[in-house]
Amino acid sequence: MTNVTNITSTPTATGTQGTSLSNPSSNLGENDFLMLMMDQLKNQDPLNPSDPTQYLSELAGFSSLEQETQIASSTSSAATQQASASALSLLGHTVSYQDSSGTTQTGTVSKVDFTSSGPALTIGSTSGISLSSVTEAT
């Protein structure tokens, strides 16, 4: 969650307060939303107040989105860890895999490299084989 570096209330030409927000990465978090909401509530027109249920609805939606993002991140991390464990468990085993031409090849896994796209196996003298290309392990 990114912190807002500066929130200030300043009088405008009409005498009402305005809020300026300075955030270098332009990503607002839940605390930033709450600070802006409180500033807006403090400076609202008492004769025409805003609907507080709208704020609560927006906050609930924001919180829900933040939780879904955290769940997606955790799931992605677990999937990456599972793929790494699966690749490491193949070391020293004979596997069958499909090469780039679609031909089934067989060899022993001698090395696992961890790349940004996931684990890459070295089978026999061929390196860079995706874990998803493996069709059978013995």
Coordinates of C-alpha atoms in Angstrom, one line a residue:
M1 CA 0.0 0.0 0.0
T2 CA 1.5 3.4 -1.0
N3 CA 1.5 6.3 1.5
V4 CA 0.4 9.7 0.5
T5 CA 3.3 12.1 0.9
N6 CA 1.4 15.3 1.3
I7 CA -2.3 16.2 1.9
T8 CA -3.0 19.9 2.5
S9 CA -6.2 21.9 2.9
T10 CA -5.9 25.4 1.5
P11 CA -8.5 28.2 1.1
T12 CA -9.6 28.9 -2.4
A13 CA -10.8 32.1 -4.0
T14 CA -14.4 31.5 -2.9
G15 CA -13.3 31.0 0.7
T16 CA -14.0 27.2 0.8
Q17 CA -11.3 24.7 1.6
G18 CA -9.7 22.7 -1.2
T19 CA -7.6 19.5 -0.9
S20 CA -4.4 19.0 -2.8
L21 CA -2.8 15.6 -2.9
S22 CA 0.8 14.8 -3.7
N23 CA 1.6 11.1 -4.5
P24 CA 4.5 10.3 -6.7
S25 CA 3.4 6.8 -7.7
S26 CA -0.3 7.8 -8.0
N27 CA -1.5 4.6 -6.3
L28 CA -3.9 5.3 -3.5
G29 CA -4.4 2.9 -0.6
E30 CA -7.2 2.4 1.9
N31 CA -5.6 4.9 4.4
D32 CA -5.4 7.5 1.7
F33 CA -9.1 7.0 0.8
L34 CA -10.0 7.4 4.5
M35 CA -8.0 10.6 4.8
L36 CA -9.6 12.1 1.7
M37 CA -13.1 11.0 2.9
M38 CA -12.5 12.7 6.4
D39 CA -11.3 15.9 4.8
Q40 CA -14.3 15.9 2.5
L41 CA -16.7 15.3 5.5
K42 CA -15.1 18.1 7.5
N43 CA -15.5 20.6 4.7
Q44 CA -18.9 19.7 3.4
D45 CA -21.8 22.2 3.3
P46 CA -23.9 21.7 6.5
L47 CA -27.1 22.7 4.6
N48 CA -26.5 20.0 1.9
P49 CA -24.6 17.1 3.6
S50 CA -23.4 14.2 1.5
D51 CA -24.8 10.7 2.0
P52 CA -22.5 8.8 4.4
T53 CA -23.8 5.4 3.1
Q54 CA -22.1 6.2 -0.2
Y55 CA -18.7 6.6 1.6
L56 CA -19.2 3.3 3.4
S57 CA -20.2 1.5 0.2
E58 CA -17.1 2.8 -1.5
L59 CA -14.9 1.8 1.4
A60 CA -16.3 -1.7 1.5
G61 CA -15.7 -2.0 -2.2
F62 CA -12.2 -0.8 -1.8
S63 CA -11.5 -3.2 1.0
S64 CA -12.9 -6.1 -0.9
L65 CA -10.8 -5.3 -3.9
E66 CA -7.7 -5.1 -1.7
Q67 CA -8.4 -8.5 -0.2
E68 CA -9.0 -10.1 -3.6
T69 CA -5.7 -8.7 -4.8
Q70 CA -3.9 -10.2 -1.8
I71 CA -5.6 -13.5 -2.4
A72 CA -4.5 -13.5 -6.0
S73 CA -1.0 -12.7 -5.0
S74 CA -0.9 -15.5 -2.4
T75 CA -2.3 -18.0 -4.9
S76 CA 0.3 -17.0 -7.5
S77 CA 3.1 -17.3 -5.0
A78 CA 1.8 -20.8 -4.0
A79 CA 1.6 -21.9 -7.6
T80 CA 5.2 -20.7 -8.2
Q81 CA 6.4 -22.6 -5.1
Q82 CA 4.6 -25.7 -6.3
A83 CA 6.1 -25.6 -9.7
S84 CA 9.6 -25.1 -8.2
A85 CA 9.1 -28.1 -5.9
S86 CA 7.8 -30.2 -8.8
A87 CA 10.8 -29.3 -11.0
L88 CA 13.3 -30.1 -8.2
S89 CA 11.7 -33.4 -7.5
L90 CA 12.5 -34.5 -11.1
L91 CA 16.2 -34.1 -10.7
G92 CA 17.9 -37.4 -11.5
H93 CA 14.7 -38.9 -12.9
T94 CA 14.1 -40.1 -16.4
V95 CA 11.3 -38.1 -18.1
S96 CA 9.6 -38.0 -21.4
Y97 CA 8.8 -34.6 -22.9
Q98 CA 7.7 -33.0 -26.1
D99 CA 10.3 -30.9 -27.8
S100 CA 9.5 -27.8 -29.8
S101 CA 8.7 -29.8 -32.9
G102 CA 6.2 -31.9 -31.0
T103 CA 8.4 -35.1 -31.0
T104 CA 8.5 -37.1 -27.8
Q105 CA 12.0 -37.2 -26.3
T106 CA 13.3 -39.1 -23.2
G107 CA 16.2 -38.2 -21.0
T108 CA 17.4 -37.7 -17.4
V109 CA 16.9 -34.3 -15.7
S110 CA 20.3 -33.0 -14.7
K111 CA 19.6 -29.4 -13.9
V112 CA 16.8 -27.0 -13.0
D113 CA 17.1 -23.3 -13.7
F114 CA 14.6 -20.8 -12.2
T115 CA 13.7 -18.2 -14.8
S116 CA 11.1 -15.4 -14.7
S117 CA 8.7 -17.6 -16.7
G118 CA 9.1 -20.5 -14.2
P119 CA 11.5 -23.5 -13.8
A120 CA 13.4 -24.6 -16.9
L121 CA 14.8 -28.2 -17.0
T122 CA 18.0 -29.5 -18.6
I123 CA 17.2 -33.0 -19.9
G124 CA 20.2 -34.8 -21.3
S125 CA 22.1 -32.1 -23.3
T126 CA 18.9 -30.0 -24.0
S127 CA 18.3 -27.0 -21.7
G128 CA 15.4 -24.6 -21.3
I129 CA 12.6 -27.3 -21.3
S130 CA 9.5 -26.1 -19.6
L131 CA 8.0 -28.1 -16.9
S132 CA 4.7 -28.2 -18.8
S133 CA 6.4 -30.0 -21.7
V134 CA 7.1 -33.1 -19.4
T135 CA 4.6 -35.8 -20.2
E136 CA 5.9 -38.7 -18.0
A137 CA 8.4 -39.2 -15.2
T138 CA 9.8 -42.5 -14.0

